[in-house]
mmCIF file with all atom_site columns, C-alpha atoms in Angstrom:
data_model
loop_
_atom_site.group_PDB
_atom_site.id
_atom_site.type_symbol
_atom_site.label_atom_id
_atom_site.label_alt_id
_atom_site.label_comp_id
_atom_site.label_asym_id
_atom_site.label_entity_id
_atom_site.label_seq_id
_atom_site.pdbx_PDB_ins_code
_atom_site.Cartn_x
_atom_site.Cartn_y
_atom_site.Cartn_z
_atom_site.occupancy
_atom_site.B_iso_or_equiv
_atom_site.pdbx_formal_charge
_atom_site.auth_seq_id
_atom_site.auth_comp_id
_atom_site.auth_asym_id
_atom_site.auth_atom_id
_atom_site.pdbx_PDB_model_num
ATOM 1   C CA . THR A 1 1   ? 42.743  -8.993  -46.270 1.00 0.00 ? 1415 THR A CA 1
ATOM 2   C CA . PHE A 1 2   ? 41.804  -12.549 -44.855 1.00 0.00 ? 1416 PHE A CA 1
ATOM 3   C CA . SER A 1 3   ? 43.795  -12.009 -42.497 1.00 0.00 ? 1417 SER A CA 1
ATOM 4   C CA . SER A 1 4   ? 40.726  -9.536  -41.178 1.00 0.00 ? 1418 SER A CA 1
ATOM 5   C CA . GLU A 1 5   ? 38.150  -11.667 -40.776 1.00 0.00 ? 1419 GLU A CA 1
ATOM 6   C CA . PRO A 1 6   ? 38.691  -13.558 -37.513 1.00 0.00 ? 1420 PRO A CA 1
ATOM 7   C CA . GLU A 1 7   ? 38.561  -10.327 -36.266 1.00 0.00 ? 1421 GLU A CA 1
ATOM 8   C CA . GLU A 1 8   ? 34.949  -9.246  -38.019 1.00 0.00 ? 1422 GLU A CA 1
ATOM 9   C CA . LEU A 1 9   ? 33.903  -12.012 -36.884 1.00 0.00 ? 1423 LEU A CA 1
ATOM 10  C CA . ARG A 1 10  ? 34.991  -11.544 -33.266 1.00 0.00 ? 1424 ARG A CA 1
ATOM 11  C CA . ALA A 1 11  ? 33.140  -7.979  -33.291 1.00 0.00 ? 1425 ALA A CA 1
ATOM 12  C CA . LEU A 1 12  ? 29.984  -9.738  -35.227 1.00 0.00 ? 1426 LEU A CA 1
ATOM 13  C CA . VAL A 1 13  ? 29.436  -11.856 -32.319 1.00 0.00 ? 1427 VAL A CA 1
ATOM 14  C CA . ILE A 1 14  ? 30.379  -9.702  -29.332 1.00 0.00 ? 1428 ILE A CA 1
ATOM 15  C CA . GLU A 1 15  ? 27.695  -7.050  -31.066 1.00 0.00 ? 1429 GLU A CA 1
ATOM 16  C CA . SER A 1 16  ? 25.059  -9.672  -31.091 1.00 0.00 ? 1430 SER A CA 1
ATOM 17  C CA . VAL A 1 17  ? 25.896  -10.251 -27.736 1.00 0.00 ? 1431 VAL A CA 1
ATOM 18  C CA . ARG A 1 18  ? 25.068  -6.776  -26.766 1.00 0.00 ? 1432 ARG A CA 1
ATOM 19  C CA . ALA A 1 19  ? 21.548  -7.011  -29.051 1.00 0.00 ? 1433 ALA A CA 1
ATOM 20  C CA . TRP A 1 20  ? 19.772  -9.653  -27.500 1.00 0.00 ? 1434 TRP A CA 1
ATOM 21  C CA . GLN A 1 21  ? 21.121  -8.002  -23.912 1.00 0.00 ? 1435 GLN A CA 1
ATOM 22  C CA . ALA A 1 22  ? 19.521  -4.257  -24.823 1.00 0.00 ? 1436 ALA A CA 1
ATOM 23  C CA . VAL A 1 23  ? 16.191  -6.142  -26.031 1.00 0.00 ? 1437 VAL A CA 1
ATOM 24  C CA . GLY A 1 24  ? 15.918  -7.104  -22.235 1.00 0.00 ? 1438 GLY A CA 1
ATOM 25  C CA . ARG A 1 25  ? 12.692  -9.460  -21.269 1.00 0.00 ? 1439 ARG A CA 1
ATOM 26  C CA . ILE A 1 26  ? 9.034   -8.913  -20.732 1.00 0.00 ? 1440 ILE A CA 1
ATOM 27  C CA . CYS A 1 27  ? 7.800   -9.468  -17.293 1.00 0.00 ? 1441 CYS A CA 1
ATOM 28  C CA . TYR A 1 28  ? 3.569   -9.372  -17.217 1.00 0.00 ? 1442 TYR A CA 1
ATOM 29  C CA . GLY A 1 29  ? 1.810   -7.614  -13.760 1.00 0.00 ? 1443 GLY A CA 1
ATOM 30  C CA . VAL A 1 30  ? 3.334   -5.570  -11.077 1.00 0.00 ? 1444 VAL A CA 1
ATOM 31  C CA . GLN A 1 31  ? 7.480   -6.516  -10.540 1.00 0.00 ? 1445 GLN A CA 1
ATOM 32  C CA . SER A 1 32  ? 7.635   -3.829  -6.921  1.00 0.00 ? 1446 SER A CA 1
ATOM 33  C CA . GLU A 1 33  ? 6.400   -1.819  -4.753  1.00 0.00 ? 1447 GLU A CA 1
ATOM 34  C CA . GLY A 1 34  ? 6.892   1.679   -6.653  1.00 0.00 ? 1448 GLY A CA 1
ATOM 35  C CA . GLU A 1 35  ? 5.159   0.000   -9.341  1.00 0.00 ? 1449 GLU A CA 1
ATOM 36  C CA . ARG A 1 36  ? 1.798   -1.197  -6.508  1.00 0.00 ? 1450 ARG A CA 1
ATOM 37  C CA . LYS A 1 37  ? 2.082   2.000   -5.852  1.00 0.00 ? 1451 LYS A CA 1
ATOM 38  C CA . SER A 1 38  ? 1.123   3.450   -9.614  1.00 0.00 ? 1452 SER A CA 1
ATOM 39  C CA . MET A 1 39  ? -1.550  1.226   -9.642  1.00 0.00 ? 1453 MET A CA 1
ATOM 40  C CA . VAL A 1 40  ? -3.776  4.293   -9.109  1.00 0.00 ? 1454 VAL A CA 1
ATOM 41  C CA . PHE A 1 41  ? -2.935  6.644   -12.392 1.00 0.00 ? 1455 PHE A CA 1
ATOM 42  C CA . ARG A 1 42  ? -4.135  3.607   -14.292 1.00 0.00 ? 1456 ARG A CA 1
ATOM 43  C CA . ARG A 1 43  ? -7.390  2.168   -15.746 1.00 0.00 ? 1457 ARG A CA 1
ATOM 44  C CA . SER A 1 44  ? -9.615  -0.310  -15.054 1.00 0.00 ? 1458 SER A CA 1
ATOM 45  C CA . LEU A 1 45  ? -12.851 -2.051  -15.678 1.00 0.00 ? 1459 LEU A CA 1
ATOM 46  C CA . TYR A 1 46  ? -15.427 -0.030  -14.119 1.00 0.00 ? 1460 TYR A CA 1
ATOM 47  C CA . ALA A 1 47  ? -19.519 -0.246  -13.262 1.00 0.00 ? 1461 ALA A CA 1
ATOM 48  C CA . VAL A 1 48  ? -20.843 3.273   -13.983 1.00 0.00 ? 1462 VAL A CA 1
ATOM 49  C CA . ALA A 1 49  ? -23.978 2.374   -13.498 1.00 0.00 ? 1463 ALA A CA 1
ATOM 50  C CA . ASP A 1 50  ? -25.989 -0.568  -11.229 1.00 0.00 ? 1464 ASP A CA 1
ATOM 51  C CA . ILE A 1 51  ? -25.990 -3.762  -12.603 1.00 0.00 ? 1465 ILE A CA 1
ATOM 52  C CA . ALA A 1 52  ? -28.680 -6.618  -11.955 1.00 0.00 ? 1466 ALA A CA 1
ATOM 53  C CA . ALA A 1 53  ? -28.094 -9.757  -11.545 1.00 0.00 ? 1467 ALA A CA 1
ATOM 54  C CA . GLY A 1 54  ? -28.506 -11.527 -14.670 1.00 0.00 ? 1468 GLY A CA 1
ATOM 55  C CA . GLU A 1 55  ? -28.197 -8.598  -16.625 1.00 0.00 ? 1469 GLU A CA 1
ATOM 56  C CA . PRO A 1 56  ? -25.200 -8.339  -19.630 1.00 0.00 ? 1470 PRO A CA 1
ATOM 57  C CA . LEU A 1 57  ? -23.099 -5.337  -19.603 1.00 0.00 ? 1471 LEU A CA 1
ATOM 58  C CA . THR A 1 58  ? -22.351 -3.057  -22.364 1.00 0.00 ? 1472 THR A CA 1
ATOM 59  C CA . THR A 1 59  ? -20.818 -0.122  -23.116 1.00 0.00 ? 1473 THR A CA 1
ATOM 60  C CA . HIS A 1 60  ? -23.697 1.895   -20.701 1.00 0.00 ? 1474 HIS A CA 1
ATOM 61  C CA . ASN A 1 61  ? -22.820 -0.229  -17.997 1.00 0.00 ? 1475 ASN A CA 1
ATOM 62  C CA . VAL A 1 62  ? -19.249 -0.118  -18.037 1.00 0.00 ? 1476 VAL A CA 1
ATOM 63  C CA . ARG A 1 63  ? -16.677 1.969   -18.444 1.00 0.00 ? 1477 ARG A CA 1
ATOM 64  C CA . ALA A 1 64  ? -12.708 2.261   -18.086 1.00 0.00 ? 1478 ALA A CA 1
ATOM 65  C CA . ILE A 1 65  ? -11.824 4.982   -15.492 1.00 0.00 ? 1479 ILE A CA 1
ATOM 66  C CA . ARG A 1 66  ? -8.590  5.265   -13.504 1.00 0.00 ? 1480 ARG A CA 1
ATOM 67  C CA . PRO A 1 67  ? -7.816  3.526   -10.596 1.00 0.00 ? 1481 PRO A CA 1
ATOM 68  C CA . GLY A 1 68  ? -6.991  1.175   -11.985 1.00 0.00 ? 1482 GLY A CA 1
ATOM 69  C CA . PHE A 1 69  ? -7.784  -2.261  -9.129  1.00 0.00 ? 1483 PHE A CA 1
ATOM 70  C CA . GLY A 1 70  ? -10.531 -4.123  -11.983 1.00 0.00 ? 1484 GLY A CA 1
ATOM 71  C CA . LEU A 1 71  ? -9.477  -5.898  -15.304 1.00 0.00 ? 1485 LEU A CA 1
ATOM 72  C CA . ALA A 1 72  ? -7.564  -3.990  -17.470 1.00 0.00 ? 1486 ALA A CA 1
ATOM 73  C CA . PRO A 1 73  ? -9.314  -2.288  -20.733 1.00 0.00 ? 1487 PRO A CA 1
ATOM 74  C CA . LYS A 1 74  ? -7.909  -4.410  -22.963 1.00 0.00 ? 1488 LYS A CA 1
ATOM 75  C CA . PHE A 1 75  ? -10.583 -7.015  -21.794 1.00 0.00 ? 1489 PHE A CA 1
ATOM 76  C CA . TYR A 1 76  ? -13.851 -4.904  -22.473 1.00 0.00 ? 1490 TYR A CA 1
ATOM 77  C CA . GLU A 1 77  ? -14.061 -5.709  -25.750 1.00 0.00 ? 1491 GLU A CA 1
ATOM 78  C CA . THR A 1 78  ? -14.433 -9.931  -24.272 1.00 0.00 ? 1492 THR A CA 1
ATOM 79  C CA . ILE A 1 79  ? -16.323 -8.277  -20.900 1.00 0.00 ? 1493 ILE A CA 1
ATOM 80  C CA . LEU A 1 80  ? -19.585 -6.400  -23.132 1.00 0.00 ? 1494 LEU A CA 1
ATOM 81  C CA . GLY A 1 81  ? -22.869 -9.270  -23.501 1.00 0.00 ? 1495 GLY A CA 1
ATOM 82  C CA . ARG A 1 82  ? -20.854 -11.032 -20.548 1.00 0.00 ? 1496 ARG A CA 1
ATOM 83  C CA . TYR A 1 83  ? -23.638 -11.202 -17.420 1.00 0.00 ? 1497 TYR A CA 1
ATOM 84  C CA . ALA A 1 84  ? -23.600 -10.716 -13.540 1.00 0.00 ? 1498 ALA A CA 1
ATOM 85  C CA . LYS A 1 85  ? -23.398 -13.565 -11.559 1.00 0.00 ? 1499 LYS A CA 1
ATOM 86  C CA . ASN A 1 86  ? -24.709 -11.047 -8.905  1.00 0.00 ? 1500 ASN A CA 1
ATOM 87  C CA . ASP A 1 87  ? -26.187 -7.363  -8.432  1.00 0.00 ? 1501 ASP A CA 1
ATOM 88  C CA . ILE A 1 88  ? -22.857 -5.093  -9.038  1.00 0.00 ? 1502 ILE A CA 1
ATOM 89  C CA . ALA A 1 89  ? -23.242 -2.006  -7.527  1.00 0.00 ? 1503 ALA A CA 1
ATOM 90  C CA . ARG A 1 90  ? -22.050 1.629   -9.239  1.00 0.00 ? 1504 ARG A CA 1
ATOM 91  C CA . GLY A 1 91  ? -18.812 2.117   -8.911  1.00 0.00 ? 1505 GLY A CA 1
ATOM 92  C CA . THR A 1 92  ? -17.757 -1.573  -8.079  1.00 0.00 ? 1506 THR A CA 1
ATOM 93  C CA . ALA A 1 93  ? -14.373 -2.812  -9.993  1.00 0.00 ? 1507 ALA A CA 1
ATOM 94  C CA . LEU A 1 94  ? -15.136 -5.847  -12.245 1.00 0.00 ? 1508 LEU A CA 1
ATOM 95  C CA . ARG A 1 95  ? -12.934 -8.995  -11.745 1.00 0.00 ? 1509 ARG A CA 1
ATOM 96  C CA . TRP A 1 96  ? -13.635 -12.473 -13.248 1.00 0.00 ? 1510 TRP A CA 1
ATOM 97  C CA . ASP A 1 97  ? -15.559 -13.401 -10.450 1.00 0.00 ? 1511 ASP A CA 1
ATOM 98  C CA . LEU A 1 98  ? -18.048 -11.079 -10.545 1.00 0.00 ? 1512 LEU A CA 1
ATOM 99  C CA . LEU A 1 99  ? -18.937 -12.421 -14.196 1.00 0.00 ? 1513 LEU A CA 1
ATOM 100 C CA . GLY A 1 100 ? -20.963 -15.031 -15.848 1.00 0.00 ? 1514 GLY A CA 1
#
């Protein structure tokens, strides 16, 4: 049985390398032109009512809807309670520069 240990170790190393290669890498953001075209099918945060300058963002005036040209829905809880820097018209995709 001692003669098979080097071969078993070699197989373990090979399979470990394959496992790490299968994990891949994480890439955030738009990576290709095809992905950029599919942005319209994603959701993002929009003003669903007119918001006056200084008015807080609430569940009544912000929603996650399509297309995906605004802030990602993962920021929904983060922006609630923040204030509008300027007037934001209904239907505007929310961006960080609009918020105070």
